[in-house]
Short mmCIF file of C-alpha atoms in Angstrom, two decimals:
data_model
loop_
_atom_site.label_atom_id
_atom_site.label_comp_id
_atom_site.label_asym_id
_atom_site.label_seq_id
_atom_site.Cartn_x
_atom_site.Cartn_y
_atom_site.Cartn_z
CA MET A 1 106.92 -37.61 273.40
CA GLY A 2 110.18 -36.27 273.28
CA LYS A 3 107.99 -32.57 272.54
CA ARG A 4 110.50 -29.71 273.45
CA ILE A 5 108.54 -27.53 276.61
CA THR A 6 107.33 -24.59 275.48
CA LEU A 7 107.02 -22.19 278.86
CA VAL A 8 103.75 -20.11 278.50
CA VAL A 9 103.04 -16.84 281.11
CA LEU A 10 99.63 -16.63 281.51
CA ALA A 11 97.57 -13.58 281.61
CA ALA A 12 96.83 -12.16 284.91
CA LEU A 13 93.82 -13.37 286.31
CA LEU A 14 91.42 -10.53 287.73
CA LEU A 15 90.04 -10.27 290.45
CA VAL A 16 85.67 -11.68 290.37
CA GLY A 17 84.64 -10.84 293.83
CA CYS A 18 85.35 -8.29 296.99
CA VAL A 19 86.83 -11.03 299.63
CA ASN A 20 84.61 -11.51 303.20
CA GLU A 21 86.48 -13.22 305.71
CA ARG A 22 84.41 -15.23 308.44
CA LYS A 23 85.37 -18.19 310.78
CA ALA A 24 84.44 -21.61 311.19
CA GLU A 25 83.41 -23.82 313.89
CA PRO A 26 85.66 -26.77 314.10
CA GLY A 27 82.81 -29.13 312.63
CA LYS A 28 80.92 -27.25 310.59
CA LYS A 29 80.23 -26.14 307.50
CA ALA A 30 83.91 -23.96 306.39
CA PRO A 31 82.72 -20.35 305.50
CA GLU A 32 83.72 -19.05 302.59
CA ASP A 33 85.12 -16.22 300.66
CA LYS A 34 83.22 -14.62 298.50
CA PRO A 35 84.98 -16.71 294.54
CA VAL A 36 88.31 -15.44 294.36
CA ILE A 37 90.76 -16.23 291.78
CA TRP A 38 93.97 -15.83 292.18
CA LYS A 39 95.67 -13.50 291.22
CA GLY A 40 98.81 -13.59 289.52
CA LYS A 41 101.27 -15.76 286.97
CA ALA A 42 100.79 -19.59 286.14
CA GLU A 43 103.85 -21.23 284.06
CA VAL A 44 102.45 -24.16 281.73
CA ILE A 45 104.62 -26.52 282.63
CA ASP A 46 103.95 -29.04 280.24
CA GLU A 47 100.68 -29.77 278.75
CA ASN A 48 99.43 -32.93 276.48
CA LEU A 49 99.10 -35.36 280.16
CA GLN A 50 96.63 -37.65 279.21
CA ILE A 51 94.93 -38.04 282.60
CA PRO A 52 96.91 -37.70 285.39
CA TRP A 53 97.25 -38.51 288.84
CA SER A 54 100.03 -38.00 290.21
CA ILE A 55 102.63 -35.27 290.68
CA ALA A 56 105.98 -36.63 292.16
CA LYS A 57 109.34 -34.96 291.50
CA SER A 58 113.46 -35.44 292.78
CA GLY A 59 115.60 -32.66 292.01
CA GLU A 60 114.27 -30.22 289.24
CA THR A 61 113.14 -33.80 287.07
CA PHE A 62 109.17 -33.89 287.63
CA TYR A 63 107.16 -37.88 287.23
CA ILE A 64 103.52 -37.36 286.46
CA SER A 65 101.89 -40.65 286.54
CA GLU A 66 99.00 -41.54 283.63
CA ARG A 67 95.17 -43.13 284.39
CA PRO A 68 95.92 -45.08 281.41
CA GLY A 69 99.43 -46.60 282.42
CA SER A 70 102.28 -44.28 281.44
CA ILE A 71 104.86 -41.94 284.29
CA VAL A 72 105.91 -38.53 282.00
CA LYS A 73 109.51 -37.15 282.60
CA ILE A 74 109.13 -33.76 282.60
CA GLU A 75 113.60 -32.71 282.64
CA ASN A 76 115.44 -29.99 281.07
CA GLY A 77 112.26 -28.69 278.75
CA LYS A 78 112.11 -32.16 277.61
CA ALA A 79 109.11 -34.77 278.19
CA GLU A 80 108.93 -37.80 277.50
CA ARG A 81 106.35 -40.42 277.99
CA GLN A 82 107.74 -43.74 279.51
CA ARG A 83 106.26 -47.20 279.67
CA VAL A 84 105.02 -48.72 282.88
CA MET A 85 105.12 -52.37 282.59
CA LEU A 86 102.68 -54.14 284.99
CA LYS A 87 102.38 -57.91 286.07
CA GLU A 88 98.43 -57.49 285.89
CA ARG A 89 95.88 -55.70 283.54
CA LEU A 90 95.57 -52.53 284.28
CA SER A 91 91.48 -51.84 284.47
CA ASP A 92 89.63 -49.16 282.78
CA ALA A 93 87.45 -48.48 284.83
CA SER A 94 85.92 -44.74 285.26
CA GLU A 95 88.18 -42.91 287.95
CA ALA A 96 90.91 -46.87 287.97
CA GLY A 97 93.96 -47.36 285.99
CA LEU A 98 97.85 -46.31 287.60
CA LEU A 99 97.03 -43.95 290.21
CA GLY A 100 99.64 -43.35 293.65
CA PHE A 101 102.82 -42.51 293.06
CA VAL A 102 105.30 -41.97 294.86
CA LEU A 103 109.66 -41.52 294.59
CA ALA A 104 111.31 -43.64 297.01
CA PRO A 105 113.07 -41.59 299.47
CA ASP A 106 116.86 -42.71 297.46
CA PHE A 107 115.93 -42.56 293.93
CA LEU A 108 118.54 -40.84 293.52
CA SER A 109 120.33 -44.33 293.62
CA THR A 110 118.11 -46.88 293.46
CA GLN A 111 115.63 -45.75 291.20
CA THR A 112 113.19 -47.61 292.55
CA ALA A 113 108.78 -45.18 293.63
CA TYR A 114 105.98 -47.22 294.84
CA ALA A 115 102.10 -47.03 293.21
CA TYR A 116 98.74 -47.62 293.30
CA TYR A 117 97.20 -49.23 290.18
CA THR A 118 93.24 -51.23 289.52
CA TYR A 119 93.19 -54.52 287.92
CA ASN A 120 90.77 -57.68 286.19
CA ASP A 121 92.16 -60.29 286.72
CA SER A 122 89.73 -63.79 286.57
CA ALA A 123 88.98 -63.13 290.02
CA GLY A 124 87.61 -60.02 289.32
CA GLN A 125 89.18 -56.20 290.22
CA LYS A 126 91.34 -54.85 293.00
CA ASN A 127 93.69 -52.38 293.56
CA ARG A 128 97.21 -53.15 294.35
CA VAL A 129 100.62 -51.00 296.45
CA ILE A 130 103.66 -52.23 293.43
CA VAL A 131 107.12 -51.06 294.36
CA LEU A 132 109.01 -49.87 289.92
CA SER A 133 112.12 -49.64 289.67
CA HIS A 134 113.59 -47.20 286.55
CA ARG A 135 115.73 -48.34 284.06
CA ASN A 136 116.62 -46.70 281.16
CA GLY A 137 113.64 -45.43 279.90
CA THR A 138 110.67 -48.50 281.31
CA TRP A 139 109.42 -48.56 284.71
CA SER A 140 108.65 -52.02 285.30
CA GLU A 141 106.27 -53.84 288.07
CA GLU A 142 109.42 -55.53 291.02
CA ARG A 143 107.14 -56.94 293.85
CA THR A 144 104.02 -56.09 295.84
CA LEU A 145 103.52 -54.97 299.02
CA ILE A 146 100.09 -55.59 299.76
CA ASP A 147 97.14 -56.43 296.69
CA GLY A 148 93.62 -56.89 297.21
CA LEU A 149 92.35 -53.90 297.99
CA PRO A 150 88.47 -53.72 297.39
CA SER A 151 87.21 -51.76 293.88
CA GLY A 152 84.57 -50.93 292.50
CA PRO A 153 82.58 -48.82 290.25
CA VAL A 154 84.98 -45.97 291.83
CA HIS A 155 85.86 -44.61 294.74
CA HIS A 156 89.72 -46.36 294.48
CA GLY A 157 91.55 -43.87 297.23
CA GLY A 158 94.78 -44.25 295.95
CA ARG A 159 97.24 -41.89 297.14
CA LEU A 160 100.20 -42.92 298.36
CA LYS A 161 102.90 -40.17 300.44
CA ILE A 162 105.54 -41.10 302.22
CA GLY A 163 105.98 -39.13 305.88
CA PRO A 164 107.74 -37.51 308.16
CA ASP A 165 107.84 -40.56 310.00
CA GLY A 166 109.22 -42.98 306.57
CA LYS A 167 106.14 -44.58 307.01
CA LEU A 168 104.10 -45.11 303.64
CA TYR A 169 100.53 -44.39 303.48
CA ILE A 170 97.87 -44.58 301.65
CA THR A 171 94.08 -44.24 300.99
CA SER A 172 91.72 -47.00 299.86
CA GLY A 173 88.55 -46.13 299.27
CA ASP A 174 84.73 -48.04 300.20
CA ALA A 175 84.65 -48.95 296.23
CA ALA A 176 81.22 -47.93 296.32
CA ASN A 177 79.98 -50.62 299.20
CA PRO A 178 80.41 -48.61 302.30
CA GLU A 179 80.10 -50.64 304.55
CA LEU A 180 83.48 -52.14 304.34
CA ALA A 181 84.41 -48.03 305.56
CA GLN A 182 83.43 -49.63 309.15
CA ASP A 183 84.82 -53.46 309.22
CA LYS A 184 88.06 -53.45 310.30
CA LYS A 185 88.25 -57.13 309.25
CA THR A 186 88.82 -55.44 305.72
CA LEU A 187 91.11 -53.08 304.27
CA GLY A 188 88.88 -50.34 302.21
CA GLY A 189 87.34 -47.13 303.18
CA LYS A 190 90.97 -46.86 305.48
CA ILE A 191 94.51 -44.74 305.51
CA LEU A 192 96.72 -47.24 305.78
CA ARG A 193 100.19 -47.57 306.65
CA MET A 194 102.84 -49.76 306.26
CA ASN A 195 106.70 -49.14 306.63
CA LEU A 196 108.78 -49.56 302.88
CA ASP A 197 109.51 -52.60 302.89
CA GLY A 198 105.31 -53.63 302.97
CA SER A 199 105.18 -54.90 306.45
CA ILE A 200 103.18 -54.11 308.97
CA PRO A 201 104.65 -50.98 311.55
CA ASP A 202 104.81 -52.09 314.79
CA ASP A 203 103.03 -48.79 316.30
CA ASN A 204 100.29 -49.08 313.75
CA PRO A 205 96.91 -48.95 316.03
CA PHE A 206 95.36 -52.22 315.14
CA PRO A 207 98.27 -54.60 316.30
CA GLY A 208 99.01 -57.24 313.17
CA SER A 209 96.64 -54.58 310.22
CA TYR A 210 97.59 -52.30 308.24
CA ILE A 211 95.30 -49.94 309.02
CA TYR A 212 96.08 -46.25 310.85
CA SER A 213 92.32 -44.31 310.24
CA TYR A 214 88.58 -46.02 309.62
CA GLY A 215 85.07 -44.52 308.74
CA HIS A 216 86.11 -43.14 305.03
CA ARG A 217 84.06 -42.74 301.56
CA ASN A 218 87.04 -42.24 298.82
CA PRO A 219 89.64 -40.65 299.65
CA GLN A 220 92.71 -39.13 297.75
CA GLY A 221 94.41 -35.94 299.82
CA LEU A 222 96.76 -36.54 302.64
CA ALA A 223 99.68 -33.87 303.91
CA TRP A 224 101.45 -32.90 307.25
CA THR A 225 102.46 -29.56 308.30
CA ALA A 226 105.46 -29.09 309.25
CA ASP A 227 104.67 -29.85 312.90
CA GLY A 228 103.90 -33.08 311.93
CA THR A 229 100.40 -33.18 311.93
CA MET A 230 98.34 -35.27 309.10
CA TYR A 231 95.21 -33.92 307.85
CA ALA A 232 93.50 -36.11 305.29
CA SER A 233 90.46 -34.70 301.79
CA GLU A 234 87.51 -37.41 301.03
CA HIS A 235 84.67 -37.09 298.50
CA GLY A 236 80.85 -37.07 301.11
CA GLN A 237 78.50 -37.97 299.72
CA SER A 238 76.01 -35.83 297.67
CA ALA A 239 78.83 -32.93 298.49
CA HIS A 240 79.80 -32.82 301.95
CA ASP A 241 83.08 -33.00 301.20
CA GLU A 242 85.81 -33.40 303.55
CA ILE A 243 89.16 -32.01 305.49
CA ASN A 244 89.84 -34.48 308.25
CA LEU A 245 92.45 -34.21 310.56
CA ILE A 246 93.97 -37.62 311.15
CA ARG A 247 94.94 -39.55 314.61
CA PRO A 248 95.29 -43.17 314.02
CA GLY A 249 92.91 -45.80 315.26
CA LYS A 250 90.04 -43.41 314.50
CA ASN A 251 87.19 -44.09 313.23
CA TYR A 252 86.34 -41.19 310.60
CA GLY A 253 82.19 -42.00 310.52
CA TRP A 254 81.25 -42.81 307.25
CA PRO A 255 78.23 -44.04 306.14
CA VAL A 256 77.10 -43.84 309.82
CA ILE A 257 77.48 -40.29 309.67
CA MET A 258 79.06 -37.17 307.23
CA GLY A 259 79.37 -33.37 307.39
CA SER A 260 79.25 -31.87 310.59
CA GLN A 261 76.43 -34.73 311.90
CA LYS A 262 78.10 -36.10 315.63
CA MET A 263 78.23 -39.50 317.22
CA GLN A 264 80.43 -40.39 320.32
CA GLU A 265 83.64 -42.04 319.39
CA MET A 266 83.76 -40.50 315.39
CA GLU A 267 85.46 -38.22 313.97
CA THR A 268 83.82 -34.64 312.18
CA PRO A 269 86.27 -32.65 309.98
CA LEU A 270 87.80 -29.87 310.44
CA PHE A 271 86.52 -28.18 307.61
CA GLN A 272 83.22 -29.50 305.25
CA SER A 273 81.86 -27.75 302.35
CA GLY A 274 78.12 -28.78 302.88
CA ASP A 275 75.81 -28.39 300.33
CA VAL A 276 78.33 -27.67 297.60
CA THR A 277 80.86 -30.43 295.91
CA TRP A 278 83.86 -29.95 296.26
CA ALA A 279 85.54 -33.43 294.62
CA PRO A 280 88.48 -33.11 296.75
CA SER A 281 91.54 -34.86 295.30
CA GLY A 282 95.14 -34.28 296.41
CA MET A 283 96.81 -31.81 299.09
CA ALA A 284 99.87 -30.57 300.66
CA ALA A 285 100.97 -28.22 302.73
CA TYR A 286 102.81 -25.36 303.43
CA GLY A 287 102.58 -23.45 306.43
CA ASP A 288 99.32 -23.44 308.29
CA LYS A 289 97.04 -23.15 305.53
CA LEU A 290 96.67 -27.16 303.46
CA TYR A 291 96.68 -26.09 299.72
CA VAL A 292 93.69 -29.19 297.67
CA ALA A 293 93.42 -30.46 294.18
CA THR A 294 89.40 -30.31 293.53
CA LEU A 295 88.03 -31.49 290.65
CA ARG A 296 84.39 -30.69 290.79
CA GLY A 297 85.34 -27.55 292.72
CA ASN A 298 87.54 -26.34 289.40
CA ALA A 299 90.86 -24.74 291.79
CA VAL A 300 92.70 -24.98 293.99
CA ARG A 301 91.42 -24.70 297.66
CA GLU A 302 93.27 -22.84 300.62
CA ILE A 303 92.42 -24.06 303.20
CA ASP A 304 94.09 -22.00 306.56
CA LEU A 305 93.82 -23.97 309.84
CA ALA A 306 95.12 -21.08 312.26
CA GLY A 307 91.88 -19.04 310.95
CA LYS A 308 89.33 -20.98 310.15
CA LYS A 309 88.56 -20.51 306.42
CA THR A 310 88.62 -21.25 303.59
CA ARG A 311 88.50 -20.00 299.79
CA GLU A 312 89.59 -21.12 296.10
CA PHE A 313 92.90 -19.80 295.68
CA ALA A 314 93.25 -20.35 291.51
CA THR A 315 90.20 -21.51 289.20
CA GLY A 316 90.05 -21.40 285.49
CA PHE A 317 92.59 -23.89 284.84
CA GLY A 318 88.98 -26.58 284.24
CA ARG A 319 89.50 -29.95 286.86
CA ILE A 320 92.02 -29.61 289.41
CA ARG A 321 93.54 -33.40 290.51
CA ASP A 322 97.53 -33.04 292.50
CA VAL A 323 99.25 -30.24 294.50
CA LEU A 324 102.95 -30.58 294.89
CA ILE A 325 104.78 -27.56 297.17
CA GLU A 326 108.30 -27.33 297.77
CA ASP A 327 110.96 -24.18 297.92
CA ASP A 328 107.51 -21.68 298.03
CA TYR A 329 106.37 -22.89 294.54
CA LEU A 330 102.52 -24.31 294.03
CA TYR A 331 102.47 -27.38 291.48
CA PHE A 332 99.40 -28.95 290.13
CA ILE A 333 97.49 -30.81 287.45
CA SER A 334 94.61 -30.15 285.11
CA ASN A 335 92.31 -33.25 285.19
CA ASN A 336 90.57 -32.15 282.24
CA THR A 337 90.27 -35.32 280.29
CA ASP A 338 89.48 -37.66 282.57
CA GLY A 339 85.45 -37.70 280.94
CA ARG A 340 84.62 -35.33 282.92
CA GLY A 341 85.32 -32.23 282.44
CA THR A 342 85.24 -29.75 278.22
CA PRO A 343 89.81 -30.01 277.69
CA ASP A 344 91.33 -27.51 275.25
CA GLU A 345 93.84 -28.84 272.40
CA THR A 346 96.73 -29.14 275.28
CA ASP A 347 94.98 -30.49 277.95
CA ASP A 348 96.24 -31.94 280.24
CA LYS A 349 98.81 -29.33 282.19
CA LEU A 350 101.05 -28.95 284.76
CA TYR A 351 100.62 -25.60 286.53
CA ARG A 352 103.75 -23.19 288.62
CA VAL A 353 102.81 -20.65 290.55
CA ARG A 354 104.36 -18.86 293.54
CA LEU A 355 103.19 -18.89 296.97
CA LYS A 356 105.59 -15.97 298.22
#
């Protein structure tokens, strides 16, 4: 690609409604402020991205995964679309492709990363988690950490994050087969946890299993607050999207319960969207707040954990797929080129806004 990036400063967006903050009871539909557009300036860091999915950053260099099978490296005002050499044929099914991507903690010395992708072979469609190596502007699949994760027409999960404990966390969807989420013999509809070499941690809640939590429909966001508390975002059934507090070994209810419904030994979400659809994806923590990319919601949504309230934080950019927070800046990528949005001539884009 090698294009020169020009810094575009968007005009300050006007507040479209007054804020009316109300309390929410845990597990009930989170009350929302009246619609608010973020007041400030957004910088366009890069544009012309092709169905971007994950944001990774090393120093001042960004790496953006794209579903068709590329990694965009953005450095010193220039962007380069880099080839990704995979051992299996990348799937072009709905919501599928090259999804989660995270740099190894020792990336600067090893030039390795972890990725999640959907592929097709003679046995059908599956998902796998792999190690990628970066050499001379090309990424190559080096080895498989976990293979055969369930895949279907939709609900591939796909988020990868390295937690504060140094473990790799993986979200897997139910592959449009809800019964998988309650079946601990399969890895669909789960949050998984592994050592960085692909082995199962000794302290996982189910001995000999990657499963960290289960009963999920299509989780796509993971974040930890400074005290190590883990949260996940999840696509609900016919709205009822969820923000969950994740604890090891817990059952998050799908498909038995959803939204604010309760059942013994099943977890009810901290926040849920009720009859409104957010379609939450990537998520990041900042103080006692979570910032969540929403697709159908067309916004970065702020979740105030202490105040038990939520609002739209930044809108006007279309569908949002992922967020990253570093040094008081919020970075997010639009996802208008995924076939479900309305892209402009230079979509999709990587944006930056200042949180302080």
